[in-house]
Amino acid sequence: DQQVKQNSPSLSVQEGRISILNCDYTNSMFDYFLWYKKYPAEGPTFLISISSIKDKNEDGRFTVFLNKSAKHLSLHIVPSQPGDSAVYFCAASGSGTASKLTFGTGTRLQVTL
Amino acid sequence: KAGVTQTPRYLIKTRGQQVTLSCSPISGHRSVSWYQQTPGQGLQFLFEYFSETQRNKGNFPGRFSGRQFSNSRSEMNVSTLELGDSALYLCASSRDAPRAYEQFFGPGTRLTVL
């Protein structure tokens, strides 16, 4: 039972344009949502998070949007840079088990010149 | 501030052996969680330790165990290794509530079981 889904395995975006990565979840008990960036054979790097009481959180080039009614979140990267090329994972956790993250399957982002 | 460190980075074992992996969290972080990443199952939560006690547990067999020491360092042990245990094992640490959900990962230990 995949509680966190990233339906797009890959995404290609031109440098300077906006990258939009999407994530859907099924568990209504999730209260916290995070995005991580990962290179092969390395640990995930934390990018940005949002709690369920908000619908938007911004940090530099990264913005996360949360639509609780649709159980959907997205990560916007503006402008996209070649160094952003990596696999992006969304993750979620509940308030009672905040440290137990459930991860999506990842989306490979390639930013082309 | 130093990040999460994991040792060793690479391990090769044979079926039936056991293995111990080590993790040192970010200074001041008392929660340490372990995850397994495989191509087939993705990133899966193993367990979390806080103040030397297991606080959360994932759906893994009892061959997977862990512990945490008073300095918050943690070890994970896998006994009677199986081929399917080959994976990248990741350790993550986090602050106390209310930001306990923001986990910071180490580089991982790549375990290969032959």
PDB file of C-alpha atoms in Angstrom:
ATOM      1  CA  ASP A   1       0.000   0.000   0.000  1.00  0.00           C
ATOM      2  CA  GLN A   2       1.821   3.059  -1.306  1.00  0.00           C
ATOM      3  CA  GLN A   3       0.692   5.881   0.983  1.00  0.00           C
ATOM      4  CA  VAL A   4       2.881   8.483  -0.718  1.00  0.00           C
ATOM      5  CA  LYS A   5       3.008   8.504  -4.489  1.00  0.00           C
ATOM      6  CA  GLN A   6       5.097  10.313  -7.019  1.00  0.00           C
ATOM      7  CA  ASN A   7       3.528   9.402 -10.320  1.00  0.00           C
ATOM      8  CA  SER A   8       6.146  10.971 -12.562  1.00  0.00           C
ATOM      9  CA  PRO A   9       9.363   8.943 -12.521  1.00  0.00           C
ATOM     10  CA  SER A  10      11.215  11.608 -14.457  1.00  0.00           C
ATOM     11  CA  LEU A  11      11.037  15.244 -15.503  1.00  0.00           C
ATOM     12  CA  SER A  12      13.200  17.287 -17.856  1.00  0.00           C
ATOM     13  CA  VAL A  13      13.286  21.078 -17.619  1.00  0.00           C
ATOM     14  CA  GLN A  14      15.373  23.748 -19.300  1.00  0.00           C
ATOM     15  CA  GLU A  15      17.742  25.835 -17.201  1.00  0.00           C
ATOM     16  CA  GLY A  16      16.076  28.993 -15.965  1.00  0.00           C
ATOM     17  CA  ARG A  17      12.537  27.605 -16.239  1.00  0.00           C
ATOM     18  CA  ILE A  18      10.297  26.385 -13.438  1.00  0.00           C
ATOM     19  CA  SER A  19      10.446  22.766 -12.260  1.00  0.00           C
ATOM     20  CA  ILE A  20       7.257  21.410 -10.704  1.00  0.00           C
ATOM     21  CA  LEU A  21       7.401  18.098  -8.899  1.00  0.00           C
ATOM     22  CA  ASN A  22       4.206  16.512  -7.662  1.00  0.00           C
ATOM     23  CA  CYS A  23       3.291  14.170  -4.853  1.00  0.00           C
ATOM     24  CA  ASP A  24       0.012  12.598  -3.724  1.00  0.00           C
ATOM     25  CA  TYR A  25      -0.777  10.925  -0.437  1.00  0.00           C
ATOM     26  CA  THR A  26      -3.594   8.781   0.849  1.00  0.00           C
ATOM     27  CA  ASN A  27      -3.184   8.857   4.629  1.00  0.00           C
ATOM     28  CA  SER A  28      -5.227  11.694   6.104  1.00  0.00           C
ATOM     29  CA  MET A  29      -3.289  11.345   9.380  1.00  0.00           C
ATOM     30  CA  PHE A  30      -0.149  12.822   7.825  1.00  0.00           C
ATOM     31  CA  ASP A  31       0.626  16.224   9.339  1.00  0.00           C
ATOM     32  CA  TYR A  32       4.085  17.022   8.035  1.00  0.00           C
ATOM     33  CA  PHE A  33       5.438  16.904   4.522  1.00  0.00           C
ATOM     34  CA  LEU A  34       8.988  17.217   3.316  1.00  0.00           C
ATOM     35  CA  TRP A  35      11.020  17.267   0.134  1.00  0.00           C
ATOM     36  CA  TYR A  36      14.464  15.759  -0.186  1.00  0.00           C
ATOM     37  CA  LYS A  37      17.019  15.796  -2.968  1.00  0.00           C
ATOM     38  CA  LYS A  38      19.198  12.749  -3.492  1.00  0.00           C
ATOM     39  CA  TYR A  39      22.240  11.839  -5.533  1.00  0.00           C
ATOM     40  CA  PRO A  40      23.160   8.170  -6.130  1.00  0.00           C
ATOM     41  CA  ALA A  41      24.947   6.449  -3.246  1.00  0.00           C
ATOM     42  CA  GLU A  42      24.427   9.477  -0.979  1.00  0.00           C
ATOM     43  CA  GLY A  43      21.954  10.260   1.741  1.00  0.00           C
ATOM     44  CA  PRO A  44      18.932  12.465   0.997  1.00  0.00           C
ATOM     45  CA  THR A  45      19.439  16.193   1.523  1.00  0.00           C
ATOM     46  CA  PHE A  46      16.599  18.022   3.264  1.00  0.00           C
ATOM     47  CA  LEU A  47      15.185  20.847   1.136  1.00  0.00           C
ATOM     48  CA  ILE A  48      11.977  22.180   2.599  1.00  0.00           C
ATOM     49  CA  SER A  49       9.042  21.145   4.760  1.00  0.00           C
ATOM     50  CA  ILE A  50       5.474  22.171   5.428  1.00  0.00           C
ATOM     51  CA  SER A  51       3.014  21.354   8.162  1.00  0.00           C
ATOM     52  CA  SER A  52      -0.639  20.668   7.495  1.00  0.00           C
ATOM     53  CA  ILE A  53      -1.720  23.971   9.019  1.00  0.00           C
ATOM     54  CA  LYS A  54      -0.106  25.831   6.129  1.00  0.00           C
ATOM     55  CA  ASP A  55      -0.678  25.728   2.385  1.00  0.00           C
ATOM     56  CA  LYS A  56       2.596  27.256   1.257  1.00  0.00           C
ATOM     57  CA  ASN A  57       6.168  27.487   2.439  1.00  0.00           C
ATOM     58  CA  GLU A  58       8.981  29.247   0.646  1.00  0.00           C
ATOM     59  CA  ASP A  59      12.749  29.041   1.004  1.00  0.00           C
ATOM     60  CA  GLY A  60      14.815  30.756  -1.645  1.00  0.00           C
ATOM     61  CA  ARG A  61      14.234  29.095  -5.005  1.00  0.00           C
ATOM     62  CA  PHE A  62      12.103  26.348  -3.435  1.00  0.00           C
ATOM     63  CA  THR A  63       8.393  26.623  -2.671  1.00  0.00           C
ATOM     64  CA  VAL A  64       6.184  23.810  -1.433  1.00  0.00           C
ATOM     65  CA  PHE A  65       2.419  23.958  -1.879  1.00  0.00           C
ATOM     66  CA  LEU A  66       0.020  21.764   0.072  1.00  0.00           C
ATOM     67  CA  ASN A  67      -3.579  21.081  -0.939  1.00  0.00           C
ATOM     68  CA  LYS A  68      -5.038  19.077   1.935  1.00  0.00           C
ATOM     69  CA  SER A  69      -8.441  18.541   0.387  1.00  0.00           C
ATOM     70  CA  ALA A  70      -6.826  16.986  -2.685  1.00  0.00           C
ATOM     71  CA  LYS A  71      -4.113  15.263  -0.608  1.00  0.00           C
ATOM     72  CA  HIS A  72      -1.567  16.732  -2.966  1.00  0.00           C
ATOM     73  CA  LEU A  73       1.680  18.623  -2.584  1.00  0.00           C
ATOM     74  CA  SER A  74       4.085  20.073  -5.067  1.00  0.00           C
ATOM     75  CA  LEU A  75       7.589  21.471  -5.087  1.00  0.00           C
ATOM     76  CA  HIS A  76       8.384  24.423  -7.320  1.00  0.00           C
ATOM     77  CA  ILE A  77      11.981  25.248  -8.158  1.00  0.00           C
ATOM     78  CA  VAL A  78      12.481  28.658  -9.760  1.00  0.00           C
ATOM     79  CA  PRO A  79      14.721  29.201 -11.608  1.00  0.00           C
ATOM     80  CA  SER A  80      15.962  25.703 -12.273  1.00  0.00           C
ATOM     81  CA  GLN A  81      19.723  25.208 -12.388  1.00  0.00           C
ATOM     82  CA  PRO A  82      21.826  22.321 -13.758  1.00  0.00           C
ATOM     83  CA  GLY A  83      22.940  21.540 -10.189  1.00  0.00           C
ATOM     84  CA  ASP A  84      19.315  20.767  -9.350  1.00  0.00           C
ATOM     85  CA  SER A  85      19.530  17.596 -11.427  1.00  0.00           C
ATOM     86  CA  ALA A  86      18.930  14.776  -8.950  1.00  0.00           C
ATOM     87  CA  VAL A  87      16.193  12.480  -7.658  1.00  0.00           C
ATOM     88  CA  TYR A  88      13.589  14.256  -5.542  1.00  0.00           C
ATOM     89  CA  PHE A  89      11.626  12.444  -2.871  1.00  0.00           C
ATOM     90  CA  CYS A  90       8.586  13.663  -1.038  1.00  0.00           C
ATOM     91  CA  ALA A  91       7.998  12.287   2.434  1.00  0.00           C
ATOM     92  CA  ALA A  92       5.287  12.518   5.063  1.00  0.00           C
ATOM     93  CA  SER A  93       4.773  11.781   8.726  1.00  0.00           C
ATOM     94  CA  GLY A  94       2.016  11.924  11.311  1.00  0.00           C
ATOM     95  CA  SER A  95       2.031  14.013  14.461  1.00  0.00           C
ATOM     96  CA  GLY A  96       2.134  10.958  16.701  1.00  0.00           C
ATOM     97  CA  THR A  97       5.080   9.459  14.853  1.00  0.00           C
ATOM     98  CA  ALA A  98       6.797  12.565  13.543  1.00  0.00           C
ATOM     99  CA  SER A  99      10.161  10.893  13.075  1.00  0.00           C
ATOM    100  CA  LYS A 100       8.752   8.026  11.019  1.00  0.00           C
ATOM    101  CA  LEU A 101       8.900   9.278   7.450  1.00  0.00           C
ATOM    102  CA  THR A 102       7.019   7.554   4.643  1.00  0.00           C
ATOM    103  CA  PHE A 103       8.712   8.246   1.329  1.00  0.00           C
ATOM    104  CA  GLY A 104       7.452   8.414  -2.223  1.00  0.00           C
ATOM    105  CA  THR A 105       9.229   6.571  -5.011  1.00  0.00           C
ATOM    106  CA  GLY A 106      11.074   9.622  -6.292  1.00  0.00           C
ATOM    107  CA  THR A 107      11.149  11.762  -9.422  1.00  0.00           C
ATOM    108  CA  ARG A 108      14.361  12.148 -11.400  1.00  0.00           C
ATOM    109  CA  LEU A 109      14.775  15.785 -12.430  1.00  0.00           C
ATOM    110  CA  GLN A 110      17.110  16.672 -15.243  1.00  0.00           C
ATOM    111  CA  VAL A 111      17.823  20.331 -15.877  1.00  0.00           C
ATOM    112  CA  THR A 112      19.178  20.855 -19.357  1.00  0.00           C
ATOM    113  CA  LEU A 113      21.220  23.764 -20.670  1.00  0.00           C
TER     114      LEU A 113
ATOM    115  CA  LYS B   1      28.069  21.991  12.704  1.00  0.00           C
ATOM    116  CA  ALA B   2      29.114  18.503  11.579  1.00  0.00           C
ATOM    117  CA  GLY B   3      26.498  16.426   9.824  1.00  0.00           C
ATOM    118  CA  VAL B   4      25.376  12.879  10.440  1.00  0.00           C
ATOM    119  CA  THR B   5      28.213  10.424  10.037  1.00  0.00           C
ATOM    120  CA  GLN B   6      27.959   6.724   9.293  1.00  0.00           C
ATOM    121  CA  THR B   7      30.572   3.998   9.382  1.00  0.00           C
ATOM    122  CA  PRO B   8      31.582   2.023   7.516  1.00  0.00           C
ATOM    123  CA  ARG B   9      30.606   3.418   4.129  1.00  0.00           C
ATOM    124  CA  TYR B  10      30.827   0.058   2.379  1.00  0.00           C
ATOM    125  CA  LEU B  11      30.523  -3.515   3.597  1.00  0.00           C
ATOM    126  CA  ILE B  12      30.576  -6.890   1.909  1.00  0.00           C
ATOM    127  CA  LYS B  13      29.250  -9.862   3.835  1.00  0.00           C
ATOM    128  CA  THR B  14      28.115 -13.365   3.032  1.00  0.00           C
ATOM    129  CA  ARG B  15      24.758 -14.965   3.734  1.00  0.00           C
ATOM    130  CA  GLY B  16      24.276 -16.041   7.324  1.00  0.00           C
ATOM    131  CA  GLN B  17      26.728 -13.544   8.768  1.00  0.00           C
ATOM    132  CA  GLN B  18      25.752 -10.617  10.934  1.00  0.00           C
ATOM    133  CA  VAL B  19      26.672  -6.967  10.565  1.00  0.00           C
ATOM    134  CA  THR B  20      26.746  -3.861  12.761  1.00  0.00           C
ATOM    135  CA  LEU B  21      26.447  -0.366  11.342  1.00  0.00           C
ATOM    136  CA  SER B  22      27.208   2.801  13.268  1.00  0.00           C
ATOM    137  CA  CYS B  23      25.731   6.288  13.201  1.00  0.00           C
ATOM    138  CA  SER B  24      26.687   9.526  14.934  1.00  0.00           C
ATOM    139  CA  PRO B  25      23.927  12.161  14.870  1.00  0.00           C
ATOM    140  CA  ILE B  26      24.246  15.906  14.546  1.00  0.00           C
ATOM    141  CA  SER B  27      25.355  17.403  17.843  1.00  0.00           C
ATOM    142  CA  GLY B  28      22.321  18.160  19.984  1.00  0.00           C
ATOM    143  CA  HIS B  29      19.996  15.785  18.123  1.00  0.00           C
ATOM    144  CA  ARG B  30      18.618  13.078  20.378  1.00  0.00           C
ATOM    145  CA  SER B  31      16.520  11.193  17.833  1.00  0.00           C
ATOM    146  CA  VAL B  32      18.143   8.743  15.429  1.00  0.00           C
ATOM    147  CA  SER B  33      16.197   6.873  12.766  1.00  0.00           C
ATOM    148  CA  TRP B  34      17.312   4.158  10.372  1.00  0.00           C
ATOM    149  CA  TYR B  35      16.080   3.566   6.828  1.00  0.00           C
ATOM    150  CA  GLN B  36      16.729   0.968   4.163  1.00  0.00           C
ATOM    151  CA  GLN B  37      16.862   1.906   0.487  1.00  0.00           C
ATOM    152  CA  THR B  38      16.558  -0.769  -2.188  1.00  0.00           C
ATOM    153  CA  PRO B  39      15.693  -0.461  -5.891  1.00  0.00           C
ATOM    154  CA  GLY B  40      12.554  -2.525  -5.412  1.00  0.00           C
ATOM    155  CA  GLN B  41      11.122  -1.134  -2.170  1.00  0.00           C
ATOM    156  CA  GLY B  42      12.503   2.394  -2.142  1.00  0.00           C
ATOM    157  CA  LEU B  43      13.205   4.142   1.153  1.00  0.00           C
ATOM    158  CA  GLN B  44      11.673   2.310   4.077  1.00  0.00           C
ATOM    159  CA  PHE B  45      11.678   3.184   7.772  1.00  0.00           C
ATOM    160  CA  LEU B  46      13.336   0.629  10.050  1.00  0.00           C
ATOM    161  CA  PHE B  47      13.166   2.137  13.530  1.00  0.00           C
ATOM    162  CA  GLU B  48      13.784   5.243  15.599  1.00  0.00           C
ATOM    163  CA  TYR B  49      15.602   5.663  18.865  1.00  0.00           C
ATOM    164  CA  PHE B  50      15.213   8.535  21.283  1.00  0.00           C
ATOM    165  CA  SER B  51      16.974   8.801  24.641  1.00  0.00           C
ATOM    166  CA  GLU B  52      18.232   5.221  24.329  1.00  0.00           C
ATOM    167  CA  THR B  53      14.711   3.827  23.789  1.00  0.00           C
ATOM    168  CA  GLN B  54      13.115   2.545  20.616  1.00  0.00           C
ATOM    169  CA  ARG B  55      10.254   4.951  19.982  1.00  0.00           C
ATOM    170  CA  ASN B  56       8.969   3.846  16.573  1.00  0.00           C
ATOM    171  CA  LYS B  57       9.348   0.692  14.547  1.00  0.00           C
ATOM    172  CA  GLY B  58       8.770  -0.190  10.893  1.00  0.00           C
ATOM    173  CA  ASN B  59       7.733  -3.493   9.342  1.00  0.00           C
ATOM    174  CA  PHE B  60      10.991  -5.377   9.325  1.00  0.00           C
ATOM    175  CA  PRO B  61      11.770  -8.816  10.786  1.00  0.00           C
ATOM    176  CA  GLY B  62      13.394  -9.222  14.164  1.00  0.00           C
ATOM    177  CA  ARG B  63      16.751  -9.866  12.490  1.00  0.00           C
ATOM    178  CA  PHE B  64      16.991  -6.090  12.280  1.00  0.00           C
ATOM    179  CA  SER B  65      17.717  -4.480  15.623  1.00  0.00           C
ATOM    180  CA  GLY B  66      19.280  -1.366  16.968  1.00  0.00           C
ATOM    181  CA  ARG B  67      20.345   0.480  20.034  1.00  0.00           C
ATOM    182  CA  GLN B  68      21.255   3.956  21.120  1.00  0.00           C
ATOM    183  CA  PHE B  69      23.876   5.047  23.564  1.00  0.00           C
ATOM    184  CA  SER B  70      23.799   7.840  26.126  1.00  0.00           C
ATOM    185  CA  ASN B  71      25.690  10.151  23.746  1.00  0.00           C
ATOM    186  CA  SER B  72      22.903   9.580  21.144  1.00  0.00           C
ATOM    187  CA  ARG B  73      25.144   7.540  18.863  1.00  0.00           C
ATOM    188  CA  SER B  74      23.297   4.567  17.444  1.00  0.00           C
ATOM    189  CA  GLU B  75      24.102   1.167  16.041  1.00  0.00           C
ATOM    190  CA  MET B  76      22.035  -1.072  13.828  1.00  0.00           C
ATOM    191  CA  ASN B  77      22.545  -4.820  13.685  1.00  0.00           C
ATOM    192  CA  VAL B  78      21.358  -7.302  11.111  1.00  0.00           C
ATOM    193  CA  SER B  79      21.718 -10.960  11.977  1.00  0.00           C
ATOM    194  CA  THR B  80      21.610 -14.006   9.679  1.00  0.00           C
ATOM    195  CA  LEU B  81      22.068 -11.917   6.572  1.00  0.00           C
ATOM    196  CA  GLU B  82      20.048 -12.725   3.465  1.00  0.00           C
ATOM    197  CA  LEU B  83      20.740 -11.733  -0.142  1.00  0.00           C
ATOM    198  CA  GLY B  84      17.747  -9.389   0.008  1.00  0.00           C
ATOM    199  CA  ASP B  85      19.385  -7.375   2.780  1.00  0.00           C
ATOM    200  CA  SER B  86      21.731  -5.848   0.227  1.00  0.00           C
ATOM    201  CA  ALA B  87      20.834  -2.181   0.356  1.00  0.00           C
ATOM    202  CA  LEU B  88      21.880   1.330   1.249  1.00  0.00           C
ATOM    203  CA  TYR B  89      21.276   1.811   4.973  1.00  0.00           C
ATOM    204  CA  LEU B  90      20.660   5.387   5.957  1.00  0.00           C
ATOM    205  CA  CYS B  91      20.726   6.981   9.355  1.00  0.00           C
ATOM    206  CA  ALA B  92      18.968  10.247  10.091  1.00  0.00           C
ATOM    207  CA  SER B  93      18.869  12.496  13.128  1.00  0.00           C
ATOM    208  CA  SER B  94      16.390  15.151  14.161  1.00  0.00           C
ATOM    209  CA  ARG B  95      15.755  17.728  16.844  1.00  0.00           C
ATOM    210  CA  ASP B  96      13.140  17.314  19.503  1.00  0.00           C
ATOM    211  CA  ALA B  97       9.543  18.372  18.921  1.00  0.00           C
ATOM    212  CA  PRO B  98       8.102  20.443  17.354  1.00  0.00           C
ATOM    213  CA  ARG B  99      10.569  19.957  14.496  1.00  0.00           C
ATOM    214  CA  ALA B 100      11.131  16.234  15.050  1.00  0.00           C
ATOM    215  CA  TYR B 101       9.876  15.482  11.552  1.00  0.00           C
ATOM    216  CA  GLU B 102      12.780  17.312   9.864  1.00  0.00           C
ATOM    217  CA  GLN B 103      15.330  14.588   9.524  1.00  0.00           C
ATOM    218  CA  PHE B 104      18.889  15.042   8.364  1.00  0.00           C
ATOM    219  CA  PHE B 105      20.512  12.069   6.723  1.00  0.00           C
ATOM    220  CA  GLY B 106      23.995  10.683   6.727  1.00  0.00           C
ATOM    221  CA  PRO B 107      25.772   9.414   3.590  1.00  0.00           C
ATOM    222  CA  GLY B 108      24.680   5.832   4.190  1.00  0.00           C
ATOM    223  CA  THR B 109      26.358   2.446   4.420  1.00  0.00           C
ATOM    224  CA  ARG B 110      26.237   0.322   1.280  1.00  0.00           C
ATOM    225  CA  LEU B 111      25.837  -3.313   2.355  1.00  0.00           C
ATOM    226  CA  THR B 112      26.359  -6.064  -0.176  1.00  0.00           C
ATOM    227  CA  VAL B 113      25.426  -9.621   0.806  1.00  0.00           C
ATOM    228  CA  LEU B 114      26.964 -12.370  -1.320  1.00  0.00           C
TER     229      LEU B 114
END
